[in-house]
XYZ file of C-alpha atoms in Angstrom:
785
model
C -35.754 -153.370 -43.518
C -32.834 -155.265 -41.159
C -35.758 -155.922 -38.906
C -37.740 -157.527 -40.956
C -35.134 -160.004 -41.663
C -33.666 -160.226 -38.697
C -36.939 -162.036 -37.076
C -37.241 -163.502 -40.223
C -37.407 -167.432 -39.241
C -34.425 -169.368 -39.663
C -34.653 -173.059 -41.866
C -34.076 -176.003 -39.922
C -35.031 -178.369 -37.338
C -32.704 -178.069 -34.663
C -34.000 -177.480 -31.110
C -31.860 -174.368 -30.844
C -33.625 -173.077 -34.769
C -36.513 -173.981 -33.049
C -36.763 -172.004 -29.963
C -35.207 -168.939 -31.606
C -38.184 -169.587 -34.411
C -40.666 -169.133 -31.475
C -39.242 -166.103 -29.560
C -39.076 -164.397 -33.642
C -42.848 -165.161 -33.739
C -43.487 -163.774 -30.511
C -41.920 -160.644 -30.520
C -44.275 -160.504 -34.335
C -47.726 -162.081 -32.380
C -46.971 -159.278 -29.922
C -45.278 -156.358 -31.543
C -47.371 -156.077 -35.013
C -45.810 -152.153 -35.717
C -42.097 -152.089 -35.886
C -39.461 -149.535 -36.607
C -35.332 -149.624 -36.809
C -33.949 -146.421 -35.446
C -29.520 -146.495 -36.195
C -27.606 -145.129 -33.719
C -24.304 -144.579 -33.858
C -21.303 -145.531 -32.153
C -20.845 -143.607 -28.964
C -17.249 -143.313 -28.310
C -14.722 -144.346 -30.004
C -12.249 -145.831 -27.427
C -13.231 -148.959 -26.290
C -12.085 -148.852 -22.506
C -15.405 -146.299 -22.648
C -17.813 -149.072 -23.995
C -17.869 -150.741 -21.180
C -18.093 -147.405 -18.657
C -20.938 -146.181 -21.248
C -23.013 -145.133 -17.870
C -20.590 -143.576 -15.463
C -19.752 -141.502 -18.789
C -20.498 -137.776 -18.870
C -23.130 -136.792 -21.154
C -20.422 -133.922 -22.942
C -18.116 -137.106 -23.498
C -20.323 -139.010 -26.293
C -20.561 -138.248 -29.345
C -22.871 -135.322 -30.083
C -25.048 -137.654 -33.014
C -25.064 -140.580 -30.360
C -27.022 -137.926 -28.645
C -29.322 -136.505 -30.717
C -29.781 -140.312 -33.022
C -30.667 -140.805 -28.777
C -32.774 -138.074 -28.238
C -34.526 -138.998 -31.626
C -35.152 -142.653 -30.748
C -37.056 -141.305 -27.291
C -39.091 -139.019 -28.977
C -40.208 -141.438 -31.541
C -41.351 -143.884 -28.779
C -43.534 -141.729 -26.455
C -45.081 -140.509 -30.275
C -46.238 -143.547 -31.266
C -46.826 -145.795 -27.637
C -49.654 -145.204 -26.009
C -50.478 -145.429 -21.590
C -51.714 -149.134 -21.183
C -54.766 -149.022 -19.743
C -55.723 -152.834 -17.025
C -59.586 -152.603 -16.320
C -59.273 -149.377 -16.690
C -56.514 -148.369 -15.437
C -53.420 -146.929 -16.799
C -50.494 -148.473 -16.180
C -47.288 -146.795 -14.811
C -43.904 -147.782 -15.066
C -44.162 -148.904 -11.176
C -46.952 -150.996 -12.590
C -45.891 -152.862 -15.190
C -42.580 -153.395 -13.319
C -44.989 -154.869 -10.798
C -47.153 -156.894 -13.664
C -43.928 -157.970 -15.484
C -42.040 -159.441 -11.219
C -45.374 -161.634 -11.165
C -45.661 -162.821 -14.762
C -41.940 -163.849 -13.485
C -43.287 -165.508 -10.307
C -45.752 -167.729 -12.040
C -43.437 -169.116 -15.468
C -40.377 -169.314 -13.739
C -43.463 -171.790 -10.690
C -43.968 -172.901 -14.224
C -47.127 -172.555 -13.831
C -49.455 -170.239 -16.530
C -50.558 -167.444 -15.700
C -52.982 -165.419 -15.232
C -54.647 -162.055 -15.461
C -56.757 -161.581 -12.433
C -54.044 -163.478 -9.582
C -51.370 -160.598 -11.541
C -53.896 -157.125 -11.637
C -54.390 -158.094 -7.398
C -50.790 -158.437 -6.802
C -49.949 -155.715 -9.108
C -53.161 -153.442 -6.533
C -51.228 -155.355 -3.422
C -47.974 -154.500 -4.230
C -48.947 -150.412 -5.445
C -51.067 -149.881 -2.006
C -48.470 -150.906 -0.156
C -46.195 -148.290 -1.652
C -48.371 -145.681 -1.113
C -49.358 -147.004 2.313
C -44.922 -146.388 2.243
C -45.230 -143.351 0.623
C -47.874 -141.894 2.727
C -45.865 -143.279 5.470
C -42.790 -141.550 4.731
C -44.866 -138.000 4.131
C -45.904 -138.728 7.746
C -42.922 -139.390 9.347
C -41.507 -135.952 6.986
C -44.582 -134.326 9.187
C -44.089 -135.078 12.520
C -40.870 -133.600 12.060
C -41.229 -130.873 11.623
C -44.598 -130.840 14.142
C -41.539 -132.522 16.546
C -39.418 -129.246 15.729
C -41.476 -126.671 16.422
C -42.373 -127.935 20.165
C -44.193 -127.100 22.542
C -48.266 -126.837 22.141
C -50.709 -126.669 23.604
C -53.007 -129.384 23.366
C -55.354 -127.597 20.559
C -52.449 -126.767 19.032
C -51.380 -130.896 18.113
C -54.813 -131.216 17.797
C -55.485 -129.101 14.991
C -51.555 -130.645 13.132
C -52.857 -134.446 13.336
C -55.445 -134.078 11.953
C -54.520 -131.703 9.203
C -51.330 -134.886 8.475
C -54.090 -137.463 8.959
C -55.681 -135.709 5.516
C -52.845 -135.427 4.163
C -51.748 -138.343 4.718
C -55.251 -140.047 3.521
C -54.496 -137.510 0.193
C -50.726 -138.748 -0.113
C -52.084 -142.729 -0.026
C -55.054 -142.256 -2.779
C -53.006 -140.479 -5.065
C -50.819 -143.862 -5.426
C -53.130 -146.509 -4.537
C -55.527 -148.437 -6.683
C -58.111 -149.299 -5.306
C -60.393 -152.645 -6.833
C -64.213 -152.679 -5.750
C -63.431 -155.802 -4.201
C -61.387 -154.118 -2.312
C -61.798 -151.493 1.368
C -60.006 -147.898 1.766
C -61.729 -147.518 5.041
C -58.999 -150.124 6.371
C -56.253 -148.521 4.697
C -57.249 -145.340 6.208
C -57.697 -147.232 8.974
C -54.827 -148.586 9.320
C -52.828 -144.746 8.415
C -54.697 -143.417 11.211
C -53.719 -146.225 13.617
C -50.345 -146.144 13.304
C -50.780 -142.147 13.827
C -52.193 -143.052 17.372
C -49.051 -144.560 17.930
C -46.870 -142.310 16.078
C -48.014 -139.089 17.929
C -47.614 -140.937 21.175
C -43.393 -140.477 20.457
C -45.090 -136.246 19.360
C -46.852 -136.108 22.925
C -44.300 -137.434 24.044
C -41.484 -135.428 23.070
C -43.751 -132.716 23.496
C -43.860 -132.788 27.027
C -40.325 -133.946 27.553
C -40.187 -129.979 25.276
C -42.914 -127.873 27.429
C -40.913 -129.864 31.205
C -37.777 -127.966 29.800
C -39.043 -124.896 29.334
C -40.486 -124.375 31.783
C -37.990 -125.897 34.620
C -35.771 -123.782 32.265
C -38.008 -120.223 33.042
C -37.638 -121.955 36.374
C -34.429 -123.005 37.465
C -33.997 -118.856 35.403
C -36.282 -116.529 37.621
C -37.615 -118.362 41.102
C -35.469 -120.497 42.073
C -32.383 -117.909 42.110
C -34.003 -115.910 43.416
C -35.439 -118.238 46.403
C -31.823 -119.680 47.174
C -30.904 -116.674 47.034
C -33.410 -115.772 50.399
C -32.581 -118.978 51.805
C -29.513 -117.821 52.294
C -29.773 -114.495 53.342
C -32.674 -116.476 56.223
C -35.869 -114.334 54.845
C -37.959 -117.058 55.474
C -38.847 -117.323 58.664
C -42.216 -119.546 58.036
C -43.522 -121.855 55.931
C -46.300 -119.512 55.570
C -43.243 -116.382 54.344
C -42.068 -119.267 51.258
C -45.554 -120.075 50.615
C -46.754 -115.937 49.360
C -43.325 -116.002 47.151
C -44.172 -119.500 45.360
C -47.641 -117.917 45.358
C -46.877 -115.502 43.363
C -43.971 -116.136 41.029
C -47.150 -119.966 41.035
C -50.066 -117.415 38.957
C -47.581 -115.446 36.675
C -45.671 -118.033 36.134
C -49.500 -120.302 35.256
C -49.994 -116.719 33.652
C -46.306 -116.767 30.902
C -46.757 -119.639 30.487
C -50.565 -120.714 29.320
C -50.235 -121.738 26.227
C -46.673 -123.126 25.867
C -47.747 -126.624 26.235
C -49.837 -129.087 27.790
C -50.582 -129.585 30.810
C -48.805 -126.844 32.052
C -50.697 -126.846 35.841
C -49.300 -130.626 35.789
C -45.997 -129.751 35.454
C -46.208 -127.000 37.564
C -47.512 -128.498 40.180
C -44.721 -131.527 39.802
C -41.798 -129.131 39.607
C -43.316 -127.483 42.572
C -43.814 -130.380 44.516
C -40.421 -131.526 43.943
C -38.575 -127.212 45.156
C -41.014 -126.986 47.716
C -39.756 -130.334 49.171
C -35.971 -129.083 49.684
C -36.927 -125.750 49.700
C -38.803 -127.311 52.775
C -36.111 -128.889 53.371
C -33.291 -125.972 53.738
C -36.352 -123.904 55.595
C -36.966 -126.172 58.919
C -33.101 -126.961 58.820
C -33.055 -123.310 59.337
C -35.872 -122.771 61.794
C -34.473 -126.121 63.967
C -31.874 -123.829 64.516
C -33.331 -120.804 65.316
C -35.163 -123.122 67.266
C -32.458 -124.456 68.953
C -31.548 -120.720 69.729
C -35.217 -120.180 70.602
C -35.078 -122.801 73.090
C -32.508 -121.463 75.105
C -33.534 -118.394 75.352
C -36.723 -120.329 76.696
C -34.921 -122.125 79.546
C -33.586 -118.763 80.112
C -37.074 -116.866 80.208
C -37.893 -119.996 82.344
C -36.197 -119.469 84.725
C -36.560 -115.924 84.852
C -40.517 -116.561 84.799
C -39.683 -119.070 88.224
C -37.598 -116.196 90.332
C -40.754 -113.684 89.100
C -43.544 -116.640 89.893
C -40.914 -116.908 93.368
C -41.484 -113.112 94.005
C -45.609 -112.388 93.053
C -46.108 -116.010 95.312
C -44.183 -113.641 98.041
C -46.154 -110.361 96.913
C -49.903 -112.774 97.207
C -49.171 -113.712 100.292
C -48.561 -109.665 100.332
C -51.235 -108.168 98.793
C -52.856 -111.389 100.727
C -52.379 -110.417 104.111
C -52.572 -106.445 102.884
C -56.331 -106.960 101.302
C -56.719 -109.150 105.080
C -56.597 -106.001 106.310
C -57.866 -103.307 104.165
C -61.152 -106.181 104.073
C -61.249 -105.387 108.255
C -60.458 -101.899 107.669
C -63.310 -101.669 104.863
C -65.814 -103.017 106.663
C -64.789 -100.654 109.879
C -65.821 -97.444 107.455
C -68.723 -98.577 105.870
C -70.225 -99.311 109.135
C -69.002 -96.014 110.096
C -70.032 -94.224 106.643
C -72.819 -96.047 107.237
C -73.563 -93.641 110.468
C -71.982 -91.165 108.066
C -74.950 -91.559 105.941
C -77.824 -92.059 108.293
C -76.227 -88.045 109.473
C -76.458 -86.996 106.338
C -79.732 -88.324 105.205
C -80.456 -86.373 108.040
C -79.303 -82.969 107.020
C -80.099 -83.034 103.814
C -84.401 -83.103 105.082
C -83.547 -81.117 107.494
C -82.151 -79.120 104.270
C -84.182 -79.406 101.944
C -87.255 -77.583 105.365
C -84.652 -75.020 104.384
C -84.727 -74.373 100.719
C -87.916 -74.719 100.516
C -89.199 -72.314 103.091
C -86.144 -69.918 101.737
C -88.109 -70.496 97.702
C -91.923 -69.949 99.698
C -89.801 -66.623 100.881
C -88.133 -65.749 98.074
C -91.590 -66.704 95.285
C -93.504 -64.193 97.732
C -90.858 -61.657 97.174
C -90.462 -61.947 93.522
C -94.294 -61.165 93.545
C -95.162 -58.652 95.739
C -91.370 -57.116 92.464
C -93.647 -58.100 89.658
C -96.337 -55.910 90.893
C -94.228 -52.518 92.403
C -92.439 -52.962 89.416
C -96.046 -54.234 87.234
C -97.653 -51.084 88.595
C -94.540 -48.777 88.062
C -94.646 -49.481 83.784
C -98.366 -47.968 84.331
C -97.031 -45.061 85.409
C -94.198 -44.098 83.554
C -97.417 -44.703 80.681
C -99.811 -42.970 81.837
C -96.134 -40.126 81.919
C -94.968 -41.372 78.660
C -98.352 -40.193 77.234
C -97.834 -36.715 78.742
C -94.814 -36.459 77.347
C -95.958 -37.166 73.559
C -99.261 -35.038 73.872
C -97.078 -31.935 75.188
C -93.758 -32.337 72.759
C -96.868 -32.377 71.026
C -98.521 -28.956 71.508
C -95.201 -27.736 71.632
C -93.604 -28.600 68.283
C -97.706 -27.407 67.524
C -96.276 -23.461 69.212
C -93.653 -24.069 67.799
C -94.358 -24.475 64.261
C -97.000 -21.868 64.291
C -94.597 -19.268 65.778
C -92.016 -19.600 62.343
C -95.079 -18.756 60.632
C -95.908 -15.743 62.626
C -92.270 -14.647 62.650
C -91.430 -15.098 59.258
C -94.801 -13.007 58.903
C -93.457 -10.045 60.341
C -90.301 -10.032 59.304
C -91.590 -9.914 56.397
C -93.836 -6.803 56.447
C -90.371 -5.084 58.676
C -89.107 -5.719 55.970
C -90.889 -4.244 53.507
C -91.606 -1.319 56.182
C -87.674 -1.043 55.827
C -88.192 -0.684 52.541
C -90.715 1.707 51.492
C -89.081 4.274 55.222
C -85.808 4.088 52.790
C -87.413 4.793 50.155
C -89.659 7.587 52.200
C -86.231 8.617 53.243
C -85.087 9.222 49.625
C -87.745 10.989 48.788
C -87.283 13.020 51.546
C -83.727 13.836 50.970
C -83.722 14.998 47.408
C -86.736 16.846 48.972
C -84.635 18.648 50.787
C -81.807 19.190 48.162
C -84.737 20.899 46.320
C -86.208 22.597 49.058
C -82.544 24.405 49.023
C -82.223 25.231 45.966
C -85.051 26.782 45.620
C -84.179 28.665 48.811
C -80.660 29.372 46.915
C -81.686 30.993 44.387
C -84.428 32.845 46.434
C -82.246 34.414 48.112
C -80.287 35.130 44.470
C -83.471 36.877 43.416
C -83.914 38.562 46.416
C -80.035 40.750 45.626
C -80.951 41.405 42.782
C -84.623 43.364 43.682
C -86.170 41.434 40.306
C -89.755 41.642 41.790
C -91.508 40.409 38.520
C -89.632 37.230 38.415
C -90.070 36.487 41.861
C -94.042 36.276 42.266
C -94.141 34.579 38.719
C -91.904 31.675 40.188
C -93.395 32.147 44.545
C -96.566 30.291 42.972
C -94.280 27.221 42.814
C -92.855 27.111 45.648
C -95.526 27.130 47.877
C -97.025 24.104 45.693
C -93.858 22.279 46.386
C -93.445 23.804 50.145
C -97.634 21.757 50.981
C -95.779 18.805 49.422
C -93.172 18.438 51.223
C -96.039 19.028 54.896
C -97.579 16.014 52.948
C -94.687 14.350 52.942
C -93.207 15.159 55.698
C -96.530 13.794 57.631
C -96.150 10.552 55.582
C -93.217 9.985 57.124
C -94.463 10.362 60.113
C -96.785 7.989 59.089
C -94.743 5.948 58.123
C -92.289 5.879 61.364
C -95.323 4.757 63.435
C -95.771 2.554 61.512
C -92.736 1.170 62.193
C -92.863 2.070 65.846
C -95.680 -0.162 66.269
C -93.963 -3.543 64.211
C -90.598 -3.622 66.525
C -93.369 -3.134 69.870
C -94.820 -6.904 68.114
C -91.926 -7.897 67.097
C -90.789 -7.702 70.789
C -93.845 -9.747 72.140
C -93.333 -12.381 69.928
C -89.985 -12.683 70.979
C -90.639 -12.660 74.393
C -93.585 -14.681 73.664
C -90.872 -17.418 71.902
C -88.864 -17.096 75.455
C -91.298 -18.443 77.038
C -92.528 -20.600 74.749
C -88.437 -22.573 75.331
C -88.270 -22.173 79.151
C -91.898 -24.347 78.666
C -90.363 -26.781 76.988
C -86.570 -26.988 78.553
C -89.312 -27.778 81.505
C -90.602 -30.398 79.981
C -87.271 -31.800 78.976
C -86.047 -32.329 82.159
C -89.893 -33.645 83.275
C -88.456 -36.467 80.648
C -85.502 -37.016 81.758
C -87.070 -37.026 85.518
C -89.216 -39.964 84.688
C -86.451 -41.357 82.527
C -83.695 -41.489 85.584
C -85.996 -43.139 87.039
C -87.138 -45.883 85.012
C -83.484 -47.101 84.239
C -83.235 -47.315 88.157
C -86.579 -49.163 88.790
C -85.150 -51.301 86.334
C -81.743 -51.822 87.852
C -83.181 -52.041 90.747
C -85.339 -56.185 88.668
C -82.110 -56.471 87.391
C -80.211 -56.243 90.629
C -83.509 -58.237 92.075
C -82.781 -61.166 89.997
C -79.132 -61.053 89.753
C -79.439 -62.069 93.704
C -82.459 -64.028 93.147
C -80.238 -66.064 90.208
C -77.027 -66.450 92.968
C -79.273 -67.467 96.180
C -80.958 -70.128 94.148
C -77.700 -71.581 92.608
C -76.432 -71.627 96.066
C -78.972 -73.245 97.008
C -78.755 -75.836 93.808
C -74.581 -75.821 94.316
C -75.947 -77.716 97.693
C -78.634 -79.890 97.490
C -75.302 -81.313 93.834
C -73.157 -81.437 96.641
C -75.339 -83.486 99.130
C -76.454 -85.547 96.436
C -72.707 -86.117 94.717
C -72.061 -86.636 98.473
C -74.295 -89.272 99.303
C -73.249 -91.144 95.606
C -69.967 -91.017 96.355
C -71.377 -92.830 99.034
C -73.739 -95.357 98.122
C -70.921 -95.977 95.031
C -67.916 -96.894 98.078
C -70.712 -99.253 99.459
C -70.797 -101.329 96.544
C -67.443 -101.360 95.812
C -67.192 -102.902 99.184
C -69.940 -105.179 98.387
C -68.302 -106.345 94.686
C -65.289 -106.241 96.189
C -66.233 -108.928 98.765
C -68.091 -111.038 96.108
C -65.091 -110.742 94.260
C -62.956 -112.373 96.977
C -65.647 -114.872 97.576
C -65.833 -116.173 93.843
C -62.018 -115.926 93.985
C -62.140 -118.618 96.861
C -65.011 -120.714 94.942
C -62.907 -120.198 91.831
C -59.329 -121.529 93.093
C -61.477 -123.835 95.755
C -62.977 -126.014 92.329
C -59.423 -125.306 91.143
C -57.619 -127.210 93.957
C -59.913 -130.299 93.458
C -60.108 -130.631 89.904
C -56.188 -130.409 89.999
C -57.044 -133.373 92.677
C -59.316 -135.207 90.578
C -56.363 -135.027 87.461
C -53.839 -136.042 90.111
C -56.261 -139.091 90.663
C -56.981 -140.039 87.221
C -53.172 -140.084 85.969
C -51.585 -142.183 88.945
C -54.819 -144.021 88.284
C -54.547 -144.743 84.376
C -52.275 -146.389 82.044
C -53.945 -144.360 79.022
C -56.042 -141.735 78.147
C -58.633 -141.306 75.023
C -58.006 -137.861 73.336
C -61.265 -136.607 71.690
C -59.868 -135.155 69.097
C -58.137 -138.308 67.117
C -60.503 -139.954 69.218
C -56.975 -142.337 69.756
C -56.068 -144.207 73.650
C -52.747 -142.387 74.494
C -50.610 -143.685 77.100
C -49.865 -141.230 80.359
C -46.914 -140.530 79.910
C -47.903 -139.055 77.233
C -51.095 -137.709 76.231
C -49.628 -134.077 77.926
C -47.037 -134.062 75.300
C -50.164 -135.884 72.382
C -52.700 -133.435 74.071
C -50.791 -130.073 73.025
C -49.896 -131.111 69.430
C -53.049 -132.926 68.590
C -54.953 -129.613 70.241
C -52.689 -127.039 68.086
C -52.904 -129.643 64.692
C -55.574 -128.171 63.764
C -54.097 -124.254 63.588
C -50.885 -125.461 61.808
C -50.520 -124.965 58.109
C -51.873 -127.811 56.016
C -49.697 -127.893 52.360
C -51.711 -130.219 50.146
C -50.945 -130.488 46.681
C -52.939 -133.435 44.054
C -50.211 -134.597 41.873
C -51.459 -136.625 38.969
C -53.838 -139.121 38.510
C -53.423 -142.614 37.468
C -55.120 -145.810 36.226
C -56.418 -148.130 38.476
C -58.543 -151.642 38.697
C -60.240 -153.170 41.130
C -62.006 -157.268 40.810
C -65.729 -156.022 41.581
C -65.553 -153.352 37.892
C -65.372 -154.279 35.167
C -64.356 -151.235 34.520
C -60.273 -150.310 35.556
C -61.280 -146.056 36.889
C -58.633 -143.896 38.227
C -57.355 -142.495 41.901
C -55.851 -139.164 42.732
C -52.019 -139.604 44.151
C -52.931 -137.002 46.289
C -50.055 -135.046 48.580
C -50.259 -133.652 52.171
C -47.314 -131.954 54.549
C -47.905 -130.828 58.161
C -44.832 -129.723 60.325
C -42.259 -131.179 57.177
C -43.992 -134.399 57.287
C -45.218 -134.984 54.026
C -47.262 -138.656 52.565
C -49.628 -139.420 49.716
C -52.441 -141.239 50.144
C -54.248 -142.595 46.768
C -58.389 -141.348 46.490
C -60.889 -141.916 43.934
C -62.995 -139.243 43.341
C -66.839 -141.259 44.234
C -64.483 -141.789 47.575
C -64.504 -136.758 47.732
C -67.836 -137.685 46.653
C -68.789 -139.609 49.559
C -66.353 -137.029 52.210
C -68.475 -133.897 50.828
C -71.816 -135.428 51.882
C -70.393 -136.713 55.394
C -69.062 -132.895 56.025
C -72.440 -131.666 54.514
C -74.041 -134.161 57.196
C -72.284 -133.036 59.728
C -73.097 -129.139 59.238
C -76.530 -128.834 59.563
C -76.829 -128.977 63.127
C -75.168 -125.583 62.510
C -76.416 -123.598 60.095
C -73.728 -120.442 59.979
C -71.512 -122.827 60.300
C -73.576 -124.892 57.003
C -74.590 -121.287 54.829
C -70.372 -120.263 54.708
C -69.611 -123.382 53.747
C -72.152 -123.468 50.813
C -70.898 -120.150 50.190
C -67.570 -121.133 49.437
C -67.744 -124.534 47.698
C -71.219 -123.336 46.148
C -69.284 -122.488 42.185
C -67.704 -126.341 42.782
C -70.207 -128.992 42.162
C -70.272 -133.115 41.720
C -70.811 -133.957 37.914
C -73.296 -136.553 37.451
C -71.779 -140.277 37.305
C -70.918 -141.210 33.457
C -71.150 -144.061 32.055
C -70.171 -145.668 28.588
C -67.305 -143.638 28.064
C -64.061 -144.016 25.739
C -60.990 -144.276 27.551
C -59.840 -140.396 25.647
C -62.886 -139.244 27.159
C -62.187 -141.059 30.010
C -59.055 -139.701 30.194
C -59.569 -136.380 29.645
C -62.539 -136.075 32.577
C -60.070 -137.867 34.622
C -57.838 -134.365 34.285
C -61.072 -132.574 34.067
C -61.111 -133.954 38.025
C -58.118 -134.024 39.298
C -58.239 -129.769 39.104
C -62.345 -130.078 40.378
C -60.239 -131.751 42.918
C -57.650 -129.486 43.633
C -60.160 -126.569 44.190
C -62.036 -128.522 46.211
C -59.886 -129.357 48.541
C -57.904 -125.777 48.088
C -61.631 -123.366 49.174
C -62.626 -127.116 52.466
C -58.830 -126.397 53.976
C -58.844 -122.993 55.645
C -62.000 -123.339 57.891
C -60.319 -124.803 61.010
C -64.118 -126.779 61.910
C -63.123 -128.564 58.824
C -60.213 -129.600 59.873
C -62.012 -130.892 63.335
C -63.693 -132.656 61.467
C -63.252 -136.239 61.764
C -64.465 -137.591 58.279
C -61.819 -135.278 57.075
C -59.001 -136.732 59.096
C -60.113 -139.777 58.448
C -59.756 -138.781 54.431
C -56.423 -137.350 55.159
C -54.710 -140.551 57.184
C -53.481 -136.862 59.286
C -53.699 -139.904 62.804
C -52.067 -142.797 60.734
C -49.017 -140.506 60.121
C -49.958 -138.655 64.023
C -46.631 -140.496 65.562
C -43.864 -139.601 62.534
C -45.265 -135.552 62.698
C -44.878 -135.450 66.647
C -40.712 -136.810 65.849
C -39.851 -134.058 63.381
C -42.424 -131.606 64.735
C -39.241 -131.475 67.636
C -39.874 -127.035 68.527
C -43.500 -128.496 69.333
C -42.501 -131.689 71.758
C -39.324 -129.469 73.567
C -40.985 -127.082 74.307
C -44.201 -128.447 74.952
C -42.388 -130.994 76.976
C -39.891 -128.141 79.500
C -43.104 -126.051 80.112
C -45.312 -129.089 81.336
C -42.721 -130.641 83.690
C -40.988 -126.736 85.070
C -45.311 -125.405 85.365
C -46.597 -128.455 86.776
C -44.136 -128.859 89.709
C -44.847 -124.741 90.288
C -48.278 -124.449 89.251
C -48.778 -127.884 92.376
C -46.895 -125.916 95.263
C -48.893 -122.428 94.168
C -52.326 -124.406 94.252
C -50.674 -125.513 98.539
C -50.120 -122.004 99.249
C -53.511 -120.985 97.479
C -54.773 -123.844 99.196
C -52.976 -122.778 102.880
C -53.971 -118.675 102.174
C -57.534 -119.488 101.778
C -58.899 -121.782 104.273
C -56.668 -119.424 106.804
C -58.655 -116.180 104.815
C -62.128 -118.784 105.509
C -61.721 -119.023 109.008
C -60.960 -115.674 110.162
C -63.536 -114.673 107.566
C -66.402 -117.827 109.241
C -64.322 -115.892 112.995
């Protein structure tokens, strides 16, 4: 084949031929299996052959592209992955080995597989580290684009980036038995820590810009508007609105980034200083106006004091005259009181006599009334008995009358029946007589004889009936007489009933008269007792009024005496103060325990006494790492900003110093149990933790951050108590007295008002003291006389 012919050694002994043959031998030695592939000319143009790498595949011959693909497939089918030390070698690794071999050959040394292998591993690990770092940087860039985040989210992303970077490095790198993976992981973690600092810095910047944008959008325009409208009369008005917005601000921005509270404190600290300056300048203008108005009011007050002084002198003279008058009235009233007491005793005796006589009359009236009631009871019993007898008689009469009436009705019915029978008989007799007369006229004798017998019988029957009728009439007349007797008896009974009723009415009238007389007696007795009671009450009230008047006079006299003593003591104290002022050049303030010159002592005392009522604004800004010569490890100190009367200063304190202050405050409140209980109740949720030893820098920073918020909460909880504000240890901790001069310079309003007040009132007070002293001496002389 063509390749075998090309690799056949040539004959000759020259150096050129020997070197070529040497190459042929090496190729035969290293490549035992050999094959040949023929490729067609790529293109016909000679110029294109010089720039094949720039020509597109579409411009090359189709047969060349096909042959090239066949050659590639043939190579990939027969080639085997190269392994070295049980590790597959890729193209990059093979290139590194070739570079190592080439360097050895170029240096004239024999290539060693072990050293070349180490070189290749080191190169691959470097490539793995660089690839891992690029992957890390890409993920960090993506993380920066998603900022801001809170600390927990950042830590989660950091851990995921570290794990992903380690996986990328492990996929690419080759770790031999002699090498340690931990050193590479430590290198990666150190690199991530360095790069993550930039992420944290960027996160702080993004969070800060986000917070500032929200602050500038929602709060700053509102404050500027209120400042332009002058709605903030003092710092408290602004602080209330600031606290409301701050709570909302912290709530909405809680999860928007890390160290939110600290950044918010810094934003408010910078903005508050500007706002406080603006409010102070506005208040200064108002205070100047108020100062002018105050001077005008002081002038009016001086006039009022002068007028009141005149009125006081007049009223004092009136009081003196009134005291004399009251003294004479007291003597007069005491005499009258004695006379009235005697009259009261006489009246008491008269009341006792009258009450005794009325008591006897009352007993006699009760006895008479009891007798009348007994008589009335007996009469009422008799009336009840008569009433029962009359009712019984009336019942019996009604029964007898009803029986008589029934008998009368029966007799009338029988008489009526008999009358009807008699009338019938009369009719029959008349008919018989008529028939007899007719028969006589005809002269019929036998007929008449026959009929005489029945006529005679009828005559006898009629006679009997007449007798019965007469008997009935007699009975009827007897019944009528009985009826008349009964009627007479009823009339007599009715008369008796009427008589009894009249007696009953008389008895009831008598009883009613007795009851009315008793009621009248009661009313008369009650009126007499009420009259006596009213008289006694009037006498008692008059006595009480006299006693009250006497006690009032005594109290007035005692009050005047007490006022005199108090004024005398005030005069003596003023004299002592005046002598002290004249003889001393400086005084020691009880509040701050400093020596103050006598010229500035009054102003200083006014401001020092009112300093504890002035709002104190304390802000814990941040913390810094410091180191002391006597300590082995550095410590953290906290920057605390304090603002009093537009005067702001910053102190740097350690957590240990705050703990010592807490112990001193607790010790100072031991004497007052109520104050101690209140202090403990308001700080029991803020407990100082035990001292922490042997922690790393990361944990120490986290602890310092927690302590910063603890210090802020603790100071906010205790500054509202006046006894804490007045505590000397607390003021030394806050360095208030060291900045007292600055506070006094900035307190223009208090200084101006206190100076004007002290100067003007002191003169008026001295005049008033002199006038009071003169008036009191004259009053005492008069009293002694």
